[in-house]
Amino acid sequence: MDIRPFSRSFTQQEPIPEDAIAAAVEVMRTGRLHRYNTAPDEVSQVSVLERETAAWQGSAYALACASGGAALRIGLRAAGIGAGDVVLTNAFTLAPVPGAIVAVGARPVLVEIDENLCLDLDDLQARIAAHRPAAVMASHMRGHLCDMDRLSDICAAESVPLIEDCAHTMGARWRGRRSGSFGLAGAFSTQTYKHLNSGEGGLLVSDDPAFMARAILLSGSYMLYARHGAAPGDAWFRDARLDMPNTSARMDNLRAALLRPQLARIEDAVRRWNERYQAVAAVLAECARIVLPHRPPEEEFVGSSIQFRLPGITPEEARTFVRDAAALGVELKWFGDREPVGFTSAHQSWRYVEPQALPRTDATLAGLFDVRLPLTFDLGDCDHIARIIVSCAGKPMPENRP
Ligand SMILES: *Cc1c(COP(=O)(O)O)cnc(C)c1O
């Protein structure tokens, strides 16, 4: 089959909506970009964003931060995690996750993922028993939610605080409940490649007032915590205010102004991402070699990217497949590559984490591929991309070629 090349960019997001641009320009006109620089009786854009985030999430409290990684770091430290503690996390995640654990002086212990890219909960239980971790940081990498009921039951039964990394699940739900509300806290990223775009940024949500008071102080609140948008009452800060170091990781009003109109429209973005995901998935499902991850009915995901496996593919075949697809304009990531090219999710490349044997994860990643689905692609683009993938996956592999 002859197929025409695809020529659009896989990293081009939609423009910032005009009302968000207008709000950002308004902030610039005032000159009051810092979250605590407000006129009398003015509530800052950051505080309003925190209020709107908490209302949207259904959480008691929210804190806007400088990045998703900063939200994870603050979350760990506010949970009391520090030097010498063990934190369990997914063996398949992005570097900011083990990075946050290492940054608070703790030791990441990696947990296997299964063939559907979810945390292997039997392995989690075994590693809780073996390591007595101070926390579990569950990373919903590429938007795949494990059995969240079982995960929260395990953590509750073992009295281990659960912090969720929701960088790829902002807007996703498990049995109707929003990702980020299954444990002590949930952290989101508003970096350009995630579900809201402020260039950089992060959000931390929780229902625990003592935790959130510590988190706000850690973010660098200069004793102005009473001016936060979704914060616990003053009494919660009384002791912590002198105990918590300032780690200066606040969000500014410009970013908050960009984010508020996007948050108001996130359900529409989720719907459009899922249309694109379904368009690609339907074509990939026709190819006998390609295995799509199973997605349980409890999971309402956000299809901002799609993953698929070619089980049994050799490294040489995988490189050829990626090269063939690239020649037709389709940018695939292959997670089995030992050299982290354009990604930072290979656990072997985290030399700041003790090496661990993770055979199930490695076997899954050896045949795992990934494509971004930016909202600038229309459904025709998605069909086109999927047909290129199928045509490259269906080609005879090198050793069979004449
Ligand atoms: C992007 C990302 C983060 C945090 O990202 P920042 O760049 O620090 O905002 C955390 N976890 C995962 C899985 C991510 O992809």
Short mmCIF file of C-alpha atoms and ligand atoms in Angstrom, two decimals:
data_model
loop_
_atom_site.label_atom_id
_atom_site.label_comp_id
_atom_site.label_asym_id
_atom_site.label_seq_id
_atom_site.Cartn_x
_atom_site.Cartn_y
_atom_site.Cartn_z
CA MET A 1 0.00 0.00 0.00
CA ASP A 2 1.35 3.38 -0.93
CA ILE A 3 0.75 5.95 1.73
CA ARG A 4 1.36 9.69 1.60
CA PRO A 5 3.55 11.19 4.33
CA PHE A 6 2.11 13.12 7.26
CA SER A 7 3.51 16.60 7.68
CA ARG A 8 2.06 18.20 10.82
CA SER A 9 3.87 18.74 14.13
CA PHE A 10 3.36 16.35 17.04
CA THR A 11 4.35 19.01 19.55
CA GLN A 12 2.13 21.87 18.35
CA GLN A 13 -0.55 22.63 20.95
CA GLU A 14 -3.60 24.79 20.38
CA PRO A 15 -3.19 28.55 20.76
CA ILE A 16 -3.98 30.10 24.15
CA PRO A 17 -7.68 31.12 24.03
CA GLU A 18 -8.31 34.82 23.35
CA ASP A 19 -10.03 35.41 26.70
CA ALA A 20 -6.98 33.95 28.48
CA ILE A 21 -4.68 36.22 26.46
CA ALA A 22 -6.86 39.21 27.37
CA ALA A 23 -6.75 38.27 31.06
CA ALA A 24 -2.96 37.89 30.93
CA VAL A 25 -2.61 41.27 29.21
CA GLU A 26 -4.78 42.81 31.92
CA VAL A 27 -2.44 41.41 34.61
CA MET A 28 0.55 42.87 32.76
CA ARG A 29 -1.15 46.28 32.55
CA THR A 30 -1.43 46.36 36.36
CA GLY A 31 2.20 45.30 36.83
CA ARG A 32 1.03 43.10 39.73
CA LEU A 33 2.42 39.77 38.61
CA HIS A 34 3.42 38.40 42.00
CA ARG A 35 0.63 36.47 43.69
CA TYR A 36 0.82 38.55 46.88
CA ASN A 37 1.01 41.90 45.06
CA THR A 38 -2.64 42.90 45.19
CA ALA A 39 -4.60 46.14 45.40
CA PRO A 40 -6.79 46.64 48.53
CA ASP A 41 -9.70 44.16 48.36
CA GLU A 42 -8.29 42.52 45.24
CA VAL A 43 -8.11 38.72 45.14
CA SER A 44 -5.15 37.63 43.02
CA GLN A 45 -5.56 35.55 39.86
CA VAL A 46 -3.57 32.79 41.58
CA SER A 47 -5.93 32.69 44.55
CA VAL A 48 -8.98 32.60 42.27
CA LEU A 49 -7.37 29.79 40.27
CA GLU A 50 -6.83 27.86 43.52
CA ARG A 51 -10.48 28.34 44.46
CA GLU A 52 -11.65 27.24 41.00
CA THR A 53 -9.28 24.25 41.00
CA ALA A 54 -10.55 23.03 44.37
CA ALA A 55 -14.18 23.46 43.24
CA TRP A 56 -13.50 21.61 39.98
CA GLN A 57 -11.57 18.81 41.66
CA GLY A 58 -14.02 18.53 44.56
CA SER A 59 -11.17 18.93 47.05
CA ALA A 60 -11.13 21.10 50.15
CA TYR A 61 -7.83 22.78 49.29
CA ALA A 62 -5.62 23.64 46.33
CA LEU A 63 -2.19 25.23 45.93
CA ALA A 64 -0.77 26.65 42.70
CA CYS A 65 2.95 25.95 42.23
CA ALA A 66 5.80 26.75 39.85
CA SER A 67 5.76 23.30 38.17
CA GLY A 68 4.34 19.79 38.43
CA GLY A 69 7.67 18.62 39.82
CA ALA A 70 7.54 21.37 42.47
CA ALA A 71 4.03 20.23 43.44
CA LEU A 72 5.34 16.65 43.86
CA ARG A 73 8.32 17.80 45.96
CA ILE A 74 6.16 20.01 48.14
CA GLY A 75 3.64 17.20 48.51
CA LEU A 76 6.28 14.75 49.71
CA ARG A 77 7.82 17.18 52.16
CA ALA A 78 4.42 18.31 53.49
CA ALA A 79 3.66 14.60 54.05
CA GLY A 80 6.71 14.49 56.31
CA ILE A 81 8.94 12.60 53.88
CA GLY A 82 12.65 13.33 54.22
CA ALA A 83 16.15 11.96 54.53
CA GLY A 84 16.42 8.19 54.54
CA ASP A 85 12.72 7.50 53.87
CA VAL A 86 11.72 5.04 51.17
CA VAL A 87 9.07 6.15 48.66
CA LEU A 88 7.56 3.60 46.27
CA THR A 89 6.80 4.73 42.75
CA ASN A 90 6.18 3.29 39.28
CA ALA A 91 9.17 1.94 37.40
CA PHE A 92 7.64 3.50 34.27
CA THR A 93 7.23 7.23 34.82
CA LEU A 94 8.88 10.50 33.86
CA ALA A 95 12.11 11.65 35.54
CA PRO A 96 10.46 14.47 37.60
CA VAL A 97 8.87 11.75 39.76
CA PRO A 98 12.00 9.94 40.99
CA GLY A 99 13.60 13.41 40.85
CA ALA A 100 11.12 14.80 43.40
CA ILE A 101 11.73 11.83 45.71
CA VAL A 102 15.51 12.26 45.52
CA ALA A 103 15.19 16.04 45.96
CA VAL A 104 13.60 15.63 49.42
CA GLY A 105 16.42 13.26 50.43
CA ALA A 106 14.30 10.11 50.17
CA ARG A 107 15.08 6.89 48.32
CA PRO A 108 12.87 5.81 45.39
CA VAL A 109 12.04 2.12 45.26
CA LEU A 110 10.51 1.22 41.92
CA VAL A 111 7.41 -0.92 41.51
CA GLU A 112 6.71 -3.05 38.44
CA ILE A 113 4.10 -2.04 35.88
CA ASP A 114 1.91 -4.54 34.08
CA GLU A 115 1.28 -5.03 30.34
CA ASN A 116 -1.47 -2.40 30.49
CA LEU A 117 1.03 0.19 31.82
CA CYS A 118 -0.54 0.25 35.28
CA LEU A 119 1.11 -0.17 38.65
CA ASP A 120 1.39 -3.90 39.44
CA LEU A 121 -0.49 -3.97 42.73
CA ASP A 122 0.78 -7.40 43.80
CA ASP A 123 4.33 -6.15 43.39
CA LEU A 124 3.36 -2.96 45.27
CA GLN A 125 2.13 -5.05 48.20
CA ALA A 126 5.31 -7.15 48.20
CA ARG A 127 7.49 -4.04 48.16
CA ILE A 128 5.49 -2.39 50.94
CA ALA A 129 6.15 -5.49 53.06
CA ALA A 130 9.84 -5.55 52.13
CA HIS A 131 10.66 -1.81 52.40
CA ARG A 132 8.14 -0.29 54.85
CA PRO A 133 7.90 2.88 52.71
CA ALA A 134 7.02 6.29 54.15
CA ALA A 135 4.81 7.02 51.14
CA VAL A 136 3.55 5.69 47.81
CA MET A 137 3.76 8.12 44.90
CA ALA A 138 1.55 6.54 42.24
CA SER A 139 2.30 8.00 38.83
CA HIS A 140 -0.55 7.60 36.32
CA MET A 141 1.99 7.59 33.50
CA ARG A 142 0.52 8.30 30.06
CA GLY A 143 -2.92 8.45 31.62
CA HIS A 144 -3.34 4.81 32.70
CA LEU A 145 -5.14 4.39 36.02
CA CYS A 146 -4.58 1.18 37.96
CA ASP A 147 -7.42 -0.25 40.07
CA MET A 148 -7.72 2.86 42.24
CA ASP A 149 -10.06 1.20 44.74
CA ARG A 150 -7.54 -1.54 45.41
CA LEU A 151 -4.61 0.91 45.48
CA SER A 152 -6.27 3.16 48.06
CA ASP A 153 -7.33 0.10 50.12
CA ILE A 154 -3.75 -1.22 50.15
CA CYS A 155 -2.32 2.14 51.21
CA ALA A 156 -5.01 2.64 53.88
CA ALA A 157 -4.53 -0.88 55.27
CA GLU A 158 -0.77 -0.35 55.50
CA SER A 159 -1.17 3.26 56.75
CA VAL A 160 1.09 4.53 53.96
CA PRO A 161 0.18 7.97 52.62
CA LEU A 162 -0.70 7.96 48.91
CA ILE A 163 0.27 10.88 46.68
CA GLU A 164 -0.94 10.75 43.08
CA ASP A 165 1.04 12.12 40.15
CA CYS A 166 -1.76 13.21 37.82
CA ALA A 167 0.32 14.96 35.14
CA HIS A 168 -1.41 12.80 32.49
CA THR A 169 -4.75 12.28 34.24
CA MET A 170 -6.00 15.81 34.82
CA GLY A 171 -9.70 15.41 33.98
CA ALA A 172 -9.67 11.59 34.23
CA ARG A 173 -11.85 9.62 36.64
CA TRP A 174 -12.06 6.18 38.21
CA ARG A 175 -15.65 5.08 38.91
CA GLY A 176 -16.72 8.70 38.56
CA ARG A 177 -14.20 10.05 41.07
CA ARG A 178 -11.54 12.44 39.84
CA SER A 179 -7.95 11.31 39.59
CA GLY A 180 -6.02 13.03 42.38
CA SER A 181 -8.63 12.44 45.08
CA PHE A 182 -7.80 8.87 46.13
CA GLY A 183 -5.14 9.56 48.73
CA LEU A 184 -3.53 12.31 50.76
CA ALA A 185 -2.88 14.54 47.75
CA GLY A 186 -2.88 14.83 43.97
CA ALA A 187 -0.38 16.79 41.86
CA PHE A 188 -0.98 18.18 38.37
CA SER A 189 1.28 19.85 35.83
CA THR A 190 0.27 22.80 33.65
CA GLN A 191 3.40 22.55 31.54
CA THR A 192 2.83 23.00 27.78
CA TYR A 193 2.62 19.27 26.97
CA LYS A 194 -0.02 18.42 29.60
CA HIS A 195 -3.77 19.11 29.78
CA LEU A 196 -3.59 22.83 30.59
CA ASN A 197 -0.90 25.11 29.17
CA SER A 198 0.83 27.90 31.08
CA GLY A 199 4.32 27.05 29.84
CA GLU A 200 5.28 25.87 33.32
CA GLY A 201 3.11 25.37 36.39
CA GLY A 202 1.64 22.89 38.82
CA LEU A 203 -1.33 22.36 41.13
CA LEU A 204 -1.52 20.40 44.37
CA VAL A 205 -4.89 19.34 45.84
CA SER A 206 -5.77 17.74 49.17
CA ASP A 207 -8.52 17.47 51.78
CA ASP A 208 -6.05 17.40 54.67
CA PRO A 209 -5.78 20.81 56.40
CA ALA A 210 -2.49 20.15 58.25
CA PHE A 211 -0.87 18.84 55.07
CA MET A 212 -2.08 21.81 53.01
CA ALA A 213 -0.93 24.35 55.62
CA ARG A 214 2.57 22.84 55.44
CA ALA A 215 2.45 22.74 51.63
CA ILE A 216 1.46 26.42 51.40
CA LEU A 217 4.29 27.40 53.75
CA LEU A 218 6.77 25.28 51.78
CA SER A 219 5.69 26.94 48.52
CA GLY A 220 7.01 30.21 49.97
CA SER A 221 4.06 32.13 51.38
CA TYR A 222 5.98 34.86 53.28
CA MET A 223 3.44 34.60 56.11
CA LEU A 224 0.72 35.73 53.69
CA TYR A 225 -1.04 32.37 53.75
CA ALA A 226 -4.29 34.02 54.78
CA ARG A 227 -4.48 35.40 51.23
CA HIS A 228 -4.61 31.98 49.59
CA GLY A 229 -7.68 31.00 47.61
CA ALA A 230 -8.35 27.50 48.92
CA ALA A 231 -6.44 27.20 52.20
CA PRO A 232 -7.27 25.89 55.67
CA GLY A 233 -7.95 28.36 58.51
CA ASP A 234 -5.24 30.29 60.37
CA ALA A 235 -5.08 27.84 63.28
CA TRP A 236 -3.57 25.18 61.01
CA PHE A 237 -0.58 27.43 60.35
CA ARG A 238 0.18 28.35 63.97
CA ASP A 239 3.00 25.84 64.60
CA ALA A 240 3.92 24.94 61.07
CA ARG A 241 4.64 28.57 60.10
CA LEU A 242 7.92 28.51 62.04
CA ASP A 243 8.81 24.92 61.18
CA MET A 244 8.44 24.82 57.41
CA PRO A 245 11.28 26.14 55.24
CA ASN A 246 10.44 28.42 52.30
CA THR A 247 11.27 26.56 49.10
CA SER A 248 9.97 29.35 46.81
CA ALA A 249 7.91 27.53 44.20
CA ARG A 250 4.92 29.82 43.79
CA MET A 251 2.83 30.41 40.69
CA ASP A 252 2.46 33.99 39.39
CA ASN A 253 -0.67 35.88 38.32
CA LEU A 254 0.22 35.82 34.64
CA ARG A 255 0.14 32.02 34.48
CA ALA A 256 -2.97 31.83 36.61
CA ALA A 257 -4.70 34.24 34.22
CA LEU A 258 -3.76 31.97 31.32
CA LEU A 259 -5.02 28.88 33.13
CA ARG A 260 -8.43 29.97 34.44
CA PRO A 261 -10.25 30.07 31.06
CA GLN A 262 -8.55 26.77 30.09
CA LEU A 263 -9.71 25.05 33.28
CA ALA A 264 -13.25 26.30 32.62
CA ARG A 265 -13.15 24.48 29.25
CA ILE A 266 -11.19 21.36 30.18
CA GLU A 267 -14.17 18.97 29.82
CA ASP A 268 -14.48 20.02 26.19
CA ALA A 269 -10.75 19.41 25.64
CA VAL A 270 -11.07 15.96 27.25
CA ARG A 271 -13.94 15.09 24.89
CA ARG A 272 -11.91 16.19 21.86
CA TRP A 273 -8.80 14.27 23.01
CA ASN A 274 -10.86 11.13 23.42
CA GLU A 275 -12.36 11.46 19.91
CA ARG A 276 -8.81 11.59 18.57
CA TYR A 277 -7.73 8.63 20.69
CA GLN A 278 -10.69 6.56 19.49
CA ALA A 279 -9.96 7.46 15.85
CA VAL A 280 -6.39 6.17 16.17
CA ALA A 281 -7.31 3.17 18.35
CA ALA A 282 -9.98 1.97 15.89
CA VAL A 283 -7.43 1.71 13.06
CA LEU A 284 -4.66 0.20 15.22
CA ALA A 285 -7.09 -2.43 16.48
CA GLU A 286 -7.39 -3.78 12.91
CA CYS A 287 -3.70 -4.75 12.90
CA ALA A 288 -3.04 -8.23 14.28
CA ARG A 289 0.51 -7.36 15.43
CA ILE A 290 -0.55 -4.36 17.50
CA VAL A 291 -1.80 -4.75 21.07
CA LEU A 292 -3.60 -1.82 22.69
CA PRO A 293 -3.62 -1.58 26.50
CA HIS A 294 -6.82 -2.90 28.05
CA ARG A 295 -8.83 -0.02 29.55
CA PRO A 296 -11.26 -1.14 32.25
CA PRO A 297 -14.83 0.25 32.27
CA GLU A 298 -14.19 2.04 35.60
CA GLU A 299 -11.56 4.22 33.93
CA GLU A 300 -12.53 7.49 32.20
CA PHE A 301 -9.22 8.51 30.69
CA VAL A 302 -7.93 11.51 28.75
CA GLY A 303 -6.54 10.34 25.41
CA SER A 304 -3.90 13.05 24.96
CA SER A 305 -1.50 10.35 23.75
CA ILE A 306 -1.84 6.73 22.72
CA GLN A 307 0.37 3.75 23.60
CA PHE A 308 0.52 0.39 21.88
CA ARG A 309 2.72 -2.72 22.01
CA LEU A 310 4.34 -4.91 19.39
CA PRO A 311 5.03 -7.94 21.59
CA GLY A 312 8.16 -9.88 20.74
CA ILE A 313 9.69 -7.10 18.61
CA THR A 314 13.51 -7.09 18.73
CA PRO A 315 15.47 -3.88 19.37
CA GLU A 316 16.65 -3.87 15.75
CA GLU A 317 13.09 -4.27 14.46
CA ALA A 318 11.88 -1.56 16.82
CA ARG A 319 14.50 0.88 15.52
CA THR A 320 13.50 0.08 11.94
CA PHE A 321 9.81 0.55 12.76
CA VAL A 322 10.48 3.97 14.37
CA ARG A 323 12.67 4.98 11.41
CA ASP A 324 10.05 3.88 8.83
CA ALA A 325 7.32 5.79 10.65
CA ALA A 326 9.56 8.88 10.98
CA ALA A 327 10.26 8.75 7.23
CA LEU A 328 6.48 9.11 6.77
CA GLY A 329 6.31 11.98 9.27
CA VAL A 330 5.03 10.06 12.31
CA GLU A 331 7.00 10.66 15.51
CA LEU A 332 6.88 7.51 17.61
CA LYS A 333 8.56 7.07 20.94
CA TRP A 334 9.95 3.63 21.68
CA PHE A 335 10.21 3.10 25.43
CA GLY A 336 12.41 0.04 25.07
CA ASP A 337 15.42 2.04 23.94
CA ARG A 338 18.24 1.90 26.51
CA GLU A 339 19.46 5.28 25.27
CA PRO A 340 16.85 7.79 26.45
CA VAL A 341 16.33 9.67 23.18
CA GLY A 342 13.81 12.47 23.60
CA PHE A 343 12.37 10.96 26.78
CA THR A 344 13.49 10.45 30.38
CA SER A 345 11.38 7.49 31.43
CA ALA A 346 13.95 4.66 31.21
CA HIS A 347 14.67 3.66 34.81
CA GLN A 348 18.16 2.44 33.82
CA SER A 349 19.00 6.05 32.92
CA TRP A 350 18.21 7.36 36.44
CA ARG A 351 21.67 6.93 37.93
CA TYR A 352 20.49 8.76 41.07
CA VAL A 353 18.20 5.81 41.81
CA GLU A 354 19.62 2.48 43.06
CA PRO A 355 19.48 0.02 40.17
CA GLN A 356 16.70 -2.54 40.52
CA ALA A 357 15.65 -5.68 38.71
CA LEU A 358 12.29 -4.97 37.04
CA PRO A 359 11.81 -7.82 34.56
CA ARG A 360 8.06 -7.35 34.01
CA THR A 361 8.44 -3.62 33.36
CA ASP A 362 11.42 -4.14 31.05
CA ALA A 363 9.58 -6.83 29.06
CA THR A 364 6.59 -4.49 28.63
CA LEU A 365 8.68 -1.45 27.69
CA ALA A 366 10.73 -3.49 25.17
CA GLY A 367 7.73 -3.52 22.83
CA LEU A 368 6.02 -0.26 23.86
CA PHE A 369 5.45 2.70 21.55
CA ASP A 370 3.79 6.05 22.08
CA VAL A 371 2.38 8.89 19.98
CA ARG A 372 1.18 12.28 21.14
CA LEU A 373 -2.25 13.43 19.97
CA PRO A 374 -2.28 17.23 20.18
CA LEU A 375 -5.65 18.93 19.74
CA THR A 376 -4.29 20.67 16.65
CA PHE A 377 -4.76 17.32 14.84
CA ASP A 378 -8.19 16.74 13.34
CA LEU A 379 -9.83 13.33 13.05
CA GLY A 380 -8.55 12.97 9.47
CA ASP A 381 -5.00 13.52 10.74
CA CYS A 382 -5.56 10.84 13.38
CA ASP A 383 -6.77 8.34 10.80
CA HIS A 384 -3.78 9.18 8.59
CA ILE A 385 -1.26 8.70 11.45
CA ALA A 386 -2.86 5.41 12.44
CA ARG A 387 -2.68 4.10 8.87
CA ILE A 388 1.01 4.99 8.67
CA ILE A 389 1.64 3.14 11.95
CA VAL A 390 -0.24 0.07 10.73
CA SER A 391 1.55 0.06 7.38
CA CYS A 392 4.98 0.30 9.09
CA ALA A 393 4.09 -2.32 11.72
CA GLY A 394 2.83 -4.66 9.04
CA LYS A 395 6.03 -4.52 6.97
CA PRO A 396 8.20 -7.60 6.98
CA MET A 397 10.86 -7.15 9.64
CA PRO A 398 14.52 -6.82 8.56
CA GLU A 399 15.59 -10.45 8.73
CA ASN A 400 12.71 -11.43 6.43
CA ARG A 401 13.47 -8.77 3.86
CA PRO A 402 15.12 -9.77 0.59
C1 LIG B 1 5.32 16.24 33.07
C2 LIG B 1 5.26 15.26 34.14
C3 LIG B 1 5.44 15.59 35.50
C4 LIG B 1 5.79 16.96 36.03
O1 LIG B 1 6.14 17.86 35.15
P1 LIG B 1 6.75 19.31 35.22
O2 LIG B 1 7.51 19.42 33.97
O3 LIG B 1 7.61 19.39 36.44
O4 LIG B 1 5.58 20.24 35.32
C5 LIG B 1 5.29 14.59 36.43
N1 LIG B 1 4.98 13.34 36.08
C6 LIG B 1 4.81 12.97 34.80
C7 LIG B 1 4.44 11.56 34.50
C8 LIG B 1 4.94 13.91 33.79
O5 LIG B 1 4.79 13.53 32.52
#
